[in-house]
Coordinates of C-alpha atoms in Angstrom, one line a residue:
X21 CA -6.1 4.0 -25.2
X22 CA -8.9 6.6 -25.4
X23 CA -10.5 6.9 -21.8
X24 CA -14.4 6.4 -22.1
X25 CA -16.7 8.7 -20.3
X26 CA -18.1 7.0 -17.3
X27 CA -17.6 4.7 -14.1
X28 CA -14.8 2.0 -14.4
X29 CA -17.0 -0.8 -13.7
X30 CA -19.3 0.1 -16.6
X31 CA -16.3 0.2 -18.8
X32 CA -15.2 -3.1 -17.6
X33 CA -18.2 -4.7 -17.7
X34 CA -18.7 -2.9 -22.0
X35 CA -15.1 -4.5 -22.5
X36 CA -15.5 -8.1 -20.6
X37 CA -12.9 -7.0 -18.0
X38 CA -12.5 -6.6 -14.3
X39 CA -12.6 -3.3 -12.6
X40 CA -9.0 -3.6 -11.6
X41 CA -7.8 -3.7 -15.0
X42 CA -9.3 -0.3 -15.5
X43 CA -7.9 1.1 -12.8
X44 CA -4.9 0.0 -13.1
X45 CA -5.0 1.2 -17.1
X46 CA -5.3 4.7 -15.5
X47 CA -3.1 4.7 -13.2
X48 CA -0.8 4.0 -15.7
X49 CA -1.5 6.5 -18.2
X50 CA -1.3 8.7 -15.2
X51 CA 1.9 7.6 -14.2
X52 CA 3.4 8.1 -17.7
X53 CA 2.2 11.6 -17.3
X54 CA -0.4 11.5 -19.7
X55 CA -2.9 13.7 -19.2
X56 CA -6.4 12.4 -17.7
X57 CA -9.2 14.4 -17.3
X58 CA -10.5 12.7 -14.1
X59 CA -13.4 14.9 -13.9
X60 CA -14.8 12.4 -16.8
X61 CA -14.8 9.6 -14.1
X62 CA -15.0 11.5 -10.9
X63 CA -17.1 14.7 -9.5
X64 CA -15.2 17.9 -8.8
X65 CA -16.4 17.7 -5.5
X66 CA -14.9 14.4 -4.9
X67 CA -11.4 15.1 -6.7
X68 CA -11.6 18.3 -4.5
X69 CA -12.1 16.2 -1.3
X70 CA -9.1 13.7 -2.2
X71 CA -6.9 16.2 -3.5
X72 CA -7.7 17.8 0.1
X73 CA -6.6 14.8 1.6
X74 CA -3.9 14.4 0.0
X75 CA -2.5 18.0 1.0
X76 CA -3.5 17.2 4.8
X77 CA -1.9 14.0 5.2
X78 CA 1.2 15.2 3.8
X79 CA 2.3 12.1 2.5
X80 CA 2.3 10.0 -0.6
X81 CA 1.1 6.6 1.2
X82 CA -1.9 5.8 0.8
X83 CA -3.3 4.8 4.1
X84 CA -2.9 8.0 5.8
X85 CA -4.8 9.4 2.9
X86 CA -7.8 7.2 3.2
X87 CA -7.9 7.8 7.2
X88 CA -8.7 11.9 6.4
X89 CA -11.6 10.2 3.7
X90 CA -14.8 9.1 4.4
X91 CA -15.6 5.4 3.9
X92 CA -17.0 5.3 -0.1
X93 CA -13.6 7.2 -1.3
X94 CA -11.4 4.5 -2.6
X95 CA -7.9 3.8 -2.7
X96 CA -8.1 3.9 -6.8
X97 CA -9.8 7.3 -6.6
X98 CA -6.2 8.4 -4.1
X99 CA -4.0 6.9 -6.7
X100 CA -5.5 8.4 -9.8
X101 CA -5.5 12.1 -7.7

């Protein structure tokens, strides 16, 4: 699956899916340890903030994540960092 330049909703929408399905696409690929270059998707700044997150929480769950995040971060942009 080649990952298309751009938000996931506007590549759902081009490909008469939902959202979720492209999410959860990445998530896989990232899973599988494919590499994803998120910055296609997401700005620096922003993977910069999650991955900050991330490192503060010191956890993998999500919810103490999103509590160091402001409100527009979403749990798919966590998940995919």
């Amino acid at each position: 699956m080649l990952w298309e330049k751009g938000d996931p909703g506007e590549i759902a929408m081009k490909r008469g899916l939902v959202p979720s399905t492209i999410s959860e696409h990445l998530f896989q690929l990232i899973e599988e340890g494919r590499p994803i270059d998120l910055s296609r998707i997401l700005s620096k700044e922003r993977i910069a903030l999650v991955e900050e997150a991330i490192e503060r929480a010191g956890s993998e769950r999500l919810a103490p994540i999103k509590a160091l995040l402001p409100k527009e971060v979403s749990y798919d942009e966590i998940r995919w960092s």
